[in-house]
Amino acid sequence: MSKVSEVGKAVYNFKDDIGIVKSKRSSIKINLLMGVGFGLVLLFAVIGFYYAVFFYFKFNFKEVLLEWIY
């Protein structure tokens, strides 16, 4: 038995004790949902960053801020 498979088994058993691992199918479904959610968050972060940089260069940011404040 290799070290890696021992660690994997220990982690799986730990998850099983907590009740995370209900079945293979639900586990895959949860991972898929988490993956899609993380992907969407990442996508929105990239789009938001792009627009922030775009607007920063399009307008003088300090002037815009001063207009909002006053």
MMTF fields as JSON, N, C-alpha, C and O atoms, coordinates in Angstrom:
{
  "mmtfVersion": "1.0.0",
  "mmtfProducer": "UNKNOWN",
  "numBonds": 279,
  "numAtoms": 280,
  "numGroups": 70,
  "numChains": 1,
  "numModels": 1,
  "chainsPerModel": [1],
  "groupsPerChain": [70],
  "chainIdList": ["A"],
  "bondAtomList": [4, 2, 8, 6, 12, 10, 16, 14, 20, 18, 24, 22, 28, 26, 32, 30, 36, 34, 40, 38, 44, 42, 48, 46, 52, 50, 56, 54, 60, 58, 64, 62, 68, 66, 72, 70, 76, 74, 80, 78, 84, 82, 88, 86, 92, 90, 96, 94, 100, 98, 104, 102, 108, 106, 112, 110, 116, 114, 120, 118, 124, 122, 128, 126, 132, 130, 136, 134, 140, 138, 144, 142, 148, 146, 152, 150, 156, 154, 160, 158, 164, 162, 168, 166, 172, 170, 176, 174, 180, 178, 184, 182, 188, 186, 192, 190, 196, 194, 200, 198, 204, 202, 208, 206, 212, 210, 216, 214, 220, 218, 224, 222, 228, 226, 232, 230, 236, 234, 240, 238, 244, 242, 248, 246, 252, 250, 256, 254, 260, 258, 264, 262, 268, 266, 272, 270, 276, 274],
  "bondOrderList": [1, 1, 1, 1, 1, 1, 1, 1, 1, 1, 1, 1, 1, 1, 1, 1, 1, 1, 1, 1, 1, 1, 1, 1, 1, 1, 1, 1, 1, 1, 1, 1, 1, 1, 1, 1, 1, 1, 1, 1, 1, 1, 1, 1, 1, 1, 1, 1, 1, 1, 1, 1, 1, 1, 1, 1, 1, 1, 1, 1, 1, 1, 1, 1, 1, 1, 1, 1, 1],
  "groupList": [{"groupName": "MET", "atomNameList": ["N", "CA", "C", "O"], "elementList": ["N", "C", "C", "O"], "formalChargeList": [0, 0, 0, 0], "bondAtomList": [1, 0, 2, 1, 3, 2], "bondOrderList": [1, 1, 2], "singleLetterCode": "M", "chemCompType": "L-PEPTIDE LINKING"}, {"groupName": "SER", "atomNameList": ["N", "CA", "C", "O"], "elementList": ["N", "C", "C", "O"], "formalChargeList": [0, 0, 0, 0], "bondAtomList": [1, 0, 2, 1, 3, 2], "bondOrderList": [1, 1, 2], "singleLetterCode": "S", "chemCompType": "L-PEPTIDE LINKING"}, {"groupName": "LYS", "atomNameList": ["N", "CA", "C", "O"], "elementList": ["N", "C", "C", "O"], "formalChargeList": [0, 0, 0, 0], "bondAtomList": [1, 0, 2, 1, 3, 2], "bondOrderList": [1, 1, 2], "singleLetterCode": "K", "chemCompType": "L-PEPTIDE LINKING"}, {"groupName": "VAL", "atomNameList": ["N", "CA", "C", "O"], "elementList": ["N", "C", "C", "O"], "formalChargeList": [0, 0, 0, 0], "bondAtomList": [1, 0, 2, 1, 3, 2], "bondOrderList": [1, 1, 2], "singleLetterCode": "V", "chemCompType": "L-PEPTIDE LINKING"}, {"groupName": "GLU", "atomNameList": ["N", "CA", "C", "O"], "elementList": ["N", "C", "C", "O"], "formalChargeList": [0, 0, 0, 0], "bondAtomList": [1, 0, 2, 1, 3, 2], "bondOrderList": [1, 1, 2], "singleLetterCode": "E", "chemCompType": "L-PEPTIDE LINKING"}, {"groupName": "GLY", "atomNameList": ["N", "CA", "C", "O"], "elementList": ["N", "C", "C", "O"], "formalChargeList": [0, 0, 0, 0], "bondAtomList": [1, 0, 2, 1, 3, 2], "bondOrderList": [1, 1, 2], "singleLetterCode": "G", "chemCompType": "PEPTIDE LINKING"}, {"groupName": "ALA", "atomNameList": ["N", "CA", "C", "O"], "elementList": ["N", "C", "C", "O"], "formalChargeList": [0, 0, 0, 0], "bondAtomList": [1, 0, 2, 1, 3, 2], "bondOrderList": [1, 1, 2], "singleLetterCode": "A", "chemCompType": "L-PEPTIDE LINKING"}, {"groupName": "TYR", "atomNameList": ["N", "CA", "C", "O"], "elementList": ["N", "C", "C", "O"], "formalChargeList": [0, 0, 0, 0], "bondAtomList": [1, 0, 2, 1, 3, 2], "bondOrderList": [1, 1, 2], "singleLetterCode": "Y", "chemCompType": "L-PEPTIDE LINKING"}, {"groupName": "ASN", "atomNameList": ["N", "CA", "C", "O"], "elementList": ["N", "C", "C", "O"], "formalChargeList": [0, 0, 0, 0], "bondAtomList": [1, 0, 2, 1, 3, 2], "bondOrderList": [1, 1, 2], "singleLetterCode": "N", "chemCompType": "L-PEPTIDE LINKING"}, {"groupName": "PHE", "atomNameList": ["N", "CA", "C", "O"], "elementList": ["N", "C", "C", "O"], "formalChargeList": [0, 0, 0, 0], "bondAtomList": [1, 0, 2, 1, 3, 2], "bondOrderList": [1, 1, 2], "singleLetterCode": "F", "chemCompType": "L-PEPTIDE LINKING"}, {"groupName": "ASP", "atomNameList": ["N", "CA", "C", "O"], "elementList": ["N", "C", "C", "O"], "formalChargeList": [0, 0, 0, 0], "bondAtomList": [1, 0, 2, 1, 3, 2], "bondOrderList": [1, 1, 2], "singleLetterCode": "D", "chemCompType": "L-PEPTIDE LINKING"}, {"groupName": "ILE", "atomNameList": ["N", "CA", "C", "O"], "elementList": ["N", "C", "C", "O"], "formalChargeList": [0, 0, 0, 0], "bondAtomList": [1, 0, 2, 1, 3, 2], "bondOrderList": [1, 1, 2], "singleLetterCode": "I", "chemCompType": "L-PEPTIDE LINKING"}, {"groupName": "ARG", "atomNameList": ["N", "CA", "C", "O"], "elementList": ["N", "C", "C", "O"], "formalChargeList": [0, 0, 0, 0], "bondAtomList": [1, 0, 2, 1, 3, 2], "bondOrderList": [1, 1, 2], "singleLetterCode": "R", "chemCompType": "L-PEPTIDE LINKING"}, {"groupName": "LEU", "atomNameList": ["N", "CA", "C", "O"], "elementList": ["N", "C", "C", "O"], "formalChargeList": [0, 0, 0, 0], "bondAtomList": [1, 0, 2, 1, 3, 2], "bondOrderList": [1, 1, 2], "singleLetterCode": "L", "chemCompType": "L-PEPTIDE LINKING"}, {"groupName": "TRP", "atomNameList": ["N", "CA", "C", "O"], "elementList": ["N", "C", "C", "O"], "formalChargeList": [0, 0, 0, 0], "bondAtomList": [1, 0, 2, 1, 3, 2], "bondOrderList": [1, 1, 2], "singleLetterCode": "W", "chemCompType": "L-PEPTIDE LINKING"}],
  "groupTypeList": [0, 1, 2, 3, 1, 4, 3, 5, 2, 6, 3, 7, 8, 9, 2, 10, 10, 11, 5, 11, 3, 2, 1, 2, 12, 1, 1, 11, 2, 11, 8, 13, 13, 0, 5, 3, 5, 9, 5, 13, 3, 13, 13, 9, 6, 3, 11, 5, 9, 7, 7, 6, 3, 9, 9, 7, 9, 2, 9, 8, 9, 2, 4, 3, 13, 13, 4, 14, 11, 7],
  "groupIdList": [1, 2, 3, 4, 5, 6, 7, 8, 9, 10, 11, 12, 13, 14, 15, 16, 17, 18, 19, 20, 21, 22, 23, 24, 25, 26, 27, 28, 29, 30, 31, 32, 33, 34, 35, 36, 37, 38, 39, 40, 41, 42, 43, 44, 45, 46, 47, 48, 49, 50, 51, 52, 53, 54, 55, 56, 57, 58, 59, 60, 61, 62, 63, 64, 65, 66, 67, 68, 69, 70],
  "secStructList": [7, 7, 2, 2, 2, 2, 2, 2, 2, 2, 2, 2, 2, 2, 2, 2, 2, 2, 6, 7, 7, 1, 7, 2, 2, 2, 2, 2, 2, 2, 2, 2, 2, 2, 2, 2, 2, 2, 2, 2, 2, 2, 2, 2, 2, 2, 2, 2, 2, 2, 2, 2, 2, 2, 2, 2, 2, 2, 1, 7, 2, 2, 2, 2, 2, 2, 2, 2, 2, 7],
  "xCoordList": [0.857, 0.0, 0.895, 1.787, 0.621, 1.449, 0.955, -0.159, 1.804, 1.489, 0.275, -0.6, 0.246, -0.812, -2.183, -3.127, -2.293, -3.589, -4.026, -5.22, -3.068, -3.399, -4.001, -5.001, -3.375, -3.875, -5.254, -6.158, -5.418, -6.717, -7.802, -8.913, -7.477, -8.437, -8.796, -9.958, -7.79, -8.022, -8.942, -9.868, -8.675, -9.505, -10.927, -11.883, -11.071, -12.406, -13.17, -14.358, -12.478, -13.119, -13.523, -14.585, -12.675, -12.98, -14.235, -15.127, -14.295, -15.485, -16.709, -17.795, -16.528, -17.626, -18.148, -19.356, -17.23, -17.619, -18.452, -19.441, -18.052, -18.784, -20.136, -21.116, -20.182, -21.427, -21.421, -22.476, -20.216, -20.13, -20.357, -21.059, -19.743, -19.848, -21.123, -21.153, -22.176, -23.414, -23.395, -23.637, -23.107, -22.888, -21.988, -21.763, -21.474, -20.587, -21.316, -20.748, -22.578, -23.327, -23.559, -23.324, -24.013, -24.279, -22.973, -22.943, -21.896, -20.592, -20.153, -19.654, -20.346, -19.986, -20.851, -20.369, -22.143, -23.073, -22.655, -22.671, -22.283, -21.847, -20.579, -20.461, -19.629, -18.382, -18.649, -18.024, -19.581, -19.937, -20.542, -20.186, -21.467, -22.105, -21.079, -21.101, -20.174, -19.14, -18.22, -17.809, -17.899, -17.046, -17.691, -17.04, -18.972, -19.706, -19.823, -19.631, -20.139, -20.255, -18.945, -18.915, -17.856, -16.534, -16.176, -15.601, -16.519, -16.268, -17.006, -16.442, -18.271, -19.07, -18.498, -18.394, -18.131, -17.535, -16.259, -16.03, -15.428, -14.183, -14.464, -13.789, -15.478, -15.854, -16.288, -15.836, -17.169, -17.632, -16.49, -16.459, -15.554, -14.404, -13.554, -13.113, -13.33, -12.529, -13.234, -12.61, -14.56, -15.33, -15.321, -15.125, -15.532, -15.526, -14.18, -14.117, -13.108, -11.757, -11.525, -10.948, -11.984, -11.835, -12.547, -11.991, -13.797, -14.552, -13.939, -13.937, -13.42, -12.777, -11.579, -11.419, -10.746, -9.579, -10.01, -9.443, -11.028, -11.537, -12.032, -11.677, -12.861, -13.403, -12.315, -12.358, -11.332, -10.238, -9.48, -9.104, -9.255, -8.514, -9.411, -8.926, -10.724, -11.629, -11.863, -11.817, -12.109, -12.338, -11.184, -10.489, -10.991, -10.047, -10.758, -11.742, -10.257, -10.98, -11.196, -12.261, -10.184, -10.29, -11.381, -12.131, -11.459, -12.501, -13.89, -14.79, -14.055, -15.345, -15.707, -16.848, -14.738, -14.984, -15.37, -16.296, -14.645, -14.942, -16.34, -17.04, -16.753, -18.112, -19.146, -20.182, -18.882, -19.826, -19.89, -20.962, -18.73, -18.694, -19.415, -20.208, -19.124, -19.734, -21.004, -21.65],
  "yCoordList": [-1.198, 0.0, 1.251, 1.408, 2.113, 3.317, 4.367, 4.287, 5.341, 6.407, 7.216, 7.573, 7.497, 8.343, 7.707, 8.377, 6.404, 5.734, 5.657, 5.696, 5.549, 5.549, 6.886, 6.937, 7.973, 9.316, 9.503, 10.024, 9.073, 9.19, 8.449, 8.954, 7.243, 6.433, 7.108, 7.112, 7.679, 8.356, 9.559, 9.778, 10.337, 11.51, 11.086, 11.705, 10.01, 9.526, 9.058, 9.343, 8.339, 7.862, 9.028, 9.0, 10.046, 11.237, 11.921, 12.283, 12.095, 12.691, 11.833, 12.351, 10.512, 9.576, 9.709, 9.65, 9.889, 10.052, 11.314, 11.305, 12.387, 13.648, 13.547, 14.145, 12.781, 12.622, 13.406, 13.672, 13.781, 14.488, 13.51, 13.81, 12.332, 11.338, 10.533, 9.646, 10.836, 10.071, 8.962, 7.797, 9.331, 8.337, 8.96, 10.17, 8.119, 8.632, 9.68, 10.72, 9.4, 10.271, 11.652, 12.661, 11.719, 13.007, 13.777, 15.004, 13.039, 13.676, 14.358, 15.483, 13.661, 14.24, 15.462, 16.47, 15.363, 16.47, 17.702, 18.818, 17.504, 18.607, 19.249, 20.473, 18.404, 18.923, 19.713, 20.748, 19.227, 19.906, 21.278, 22.276, 21.317, 22.585, 23.579, 24.761, 23.075, 23.944, 24.459, 25.62, 23.59, 23.977, 25.043, 26.017, 24.87, 25.853, 27.173, 28.243, 27.097, 28.309, 29.065, 30.287, 28.333, 28.956, 29.574, 30.661, 28.874, 29.38, 30.681, 31.619, 30.743, 31.959, 33.124, 34.243, 32.852, 33.895, 34.432, 35.641, 33.51, 33.888, 34.727, 35.725, 34.309, 35.028, 36.452, 37.403, 36.607, 37.936, 38.798, 40.007, 38.173, 38.908, 39.453, 40.602, 38.619, 39.045, 40.163, 41.157, 39.999, 41.033, 42.335, 43.411, 42.236, 43.415, 44.116, 45.344, 43.347, 43.918, 44.622, 45.708, 43.988, 44.571, 45.927, 46.908, 45.957, 47.205, 48.279, 49.457, 47.877, 48.832, 49.482, 50.701, 48.675, 49.193, 50.052, 51.116, 49.572, 50.287, 51.676, 52.666, 51.752, 53.044, 53.929, 55.153, 53.291, 54.076, 54.816, 55.975, 54.137, 54.77, 55.684, 56.653, 55.387, 56.194, 57.561, 58.593, 57.561, 58.811, 59.036, 58.096, 60.275, 60.537, 60.174, 60.81, 59.157, 58.551, 59.542, 59.561, 60.359, 61.29, 62.337, 62.696, 62.821, 63.801, 63.203, 63.851, 61.964, 61.288, 61.144, 61.392, 60.743, 60.59, 61.926, 61.998, 62.977, 64.296, 64.754, 65.378, 64.449, 64.803, 64.062, 64.631, 62.797, 62.025, 62.564, 62.614, 62.97, 63.42, 64.762, 64.96, 65.685, 67.013, 67.097, 68.145],
  "zCoordList": [0.0, 0.0, 0.0, 0.834, -0.951, -1.032, -0.047, 0.471, 0.196, 1.15, 0.671, 1.458, -0.656, -1.219, -1.022, -0.603, -1.325, -1.203, 0.267, 0.562, 1.177, 2.606, 3.02, 3.737, 2.556, 2.869, 2.27, 2.923, 1.014, 0.337, 1.092, 1.253, 1.558, 2.312, 3.63, 4.037, 4.296, 5.573, 5.376, 6.156, 4.321, 4.034, 3.718, 4.185, 2.912, 2.545, 3.777, 3.928, 4.653, 5.874, 6.772, 7.396, 6.834, 7.636, 7.106, 7.872, 5.774, 5.165, 5.441, 5.699, 5.385, 5.607, 7.034, 7.267, 7.994, 9.394, 9.59, 10.323, 8.937, 9.068, 8.38, 8.824, 7.287, 6.543, 5.242, 4.666, 4.772, 3.499, 2.349, 1.384, 2.478, 1.407, 1.633, 2.486, 0.875, 0.967, -0.07, 0.245, -1.299, -2.349, -3.395, -3.4, -4.28, -5.33, -6.168, -6.502, -6.508, -7.417, -6.802, -7.467, -5.55, -4.922, -4.707, -4.795, -4.423, -4.234, -5.526, -5.507, -6.655, -7.953, -8.234, -8.751, -7.887, -8.125, -7.318, -7.837, -6.052, -5.184, -5.743, -5.792, -6.165, -6.735, -8.001, -8.237, -8.823, -10.065, -9.759, -10.385, -8.783, -8.404, -7.865, -8.207, -7.012, -6.457, -7.555, -7.539, -8.509, -9.636, -10.487, -10.865, -10.796, -11.605, -10.851, -11.429, -9.558, -8.745, -8.675, -8.819, -8.451, -8.385, -9.734, -9.793, -10.815, -12.166, -12.421, -12.985, -12.006, -12.197, -11.394, -11.896, -10.15, -9.307, -9.944, -9.983, -10.445, -11.109, -12.347, -12.599, -13.123, -14.351, -14.018, -14.656, -13.016, -12.631, -12.091, -12.319, -11.376, -10.848, -11.994, -11.959, -13.01, -14.163, -14.916, -15.288, -15.144, -15.848, -15.05, -15.615, -13.734, -12.873, -12.897, -12.957, -12.851, -12.896, -14.232, -14.28, -15.321, -16.663, -16.744, -17.238, -16.243, -16.3, -15.405, -15.761, -14.244, -13.34, -14.033, -13.987, -14.667, -15.375, -16.557, -16.808, -17.286, -18.461, -18.073, -18.714, -17.01, -16.585, -15.991, -16.117, -15.336, -14.759, -15.849, -15.676, -16.985, -18.073, -18.909, -19.493, -18.974, -19.793, -19.137, -19.808, -17.847, -17.128, -16.162, -15.777, -15.78, -14.701, -13.396, -13.02, -12.718, -11.595, -10.448, -9.831, -10.168, -9.049, -9.305, -8.397, -10.546, -10.875, -10.693, -10.16, -11.139, -11.003, -9.526, -9.136, -8.709, -7.277, -6.637, -5.829, -7.011, -6.455, -6.854, -6.056, -8.085, -8.517, -7.689, -7.346, -7.36, -6.55, -5.129, -4.525, -4.592, -3.201, -3.058, -2.137, -3.994, -3.894, -4.715, -4.747]
}
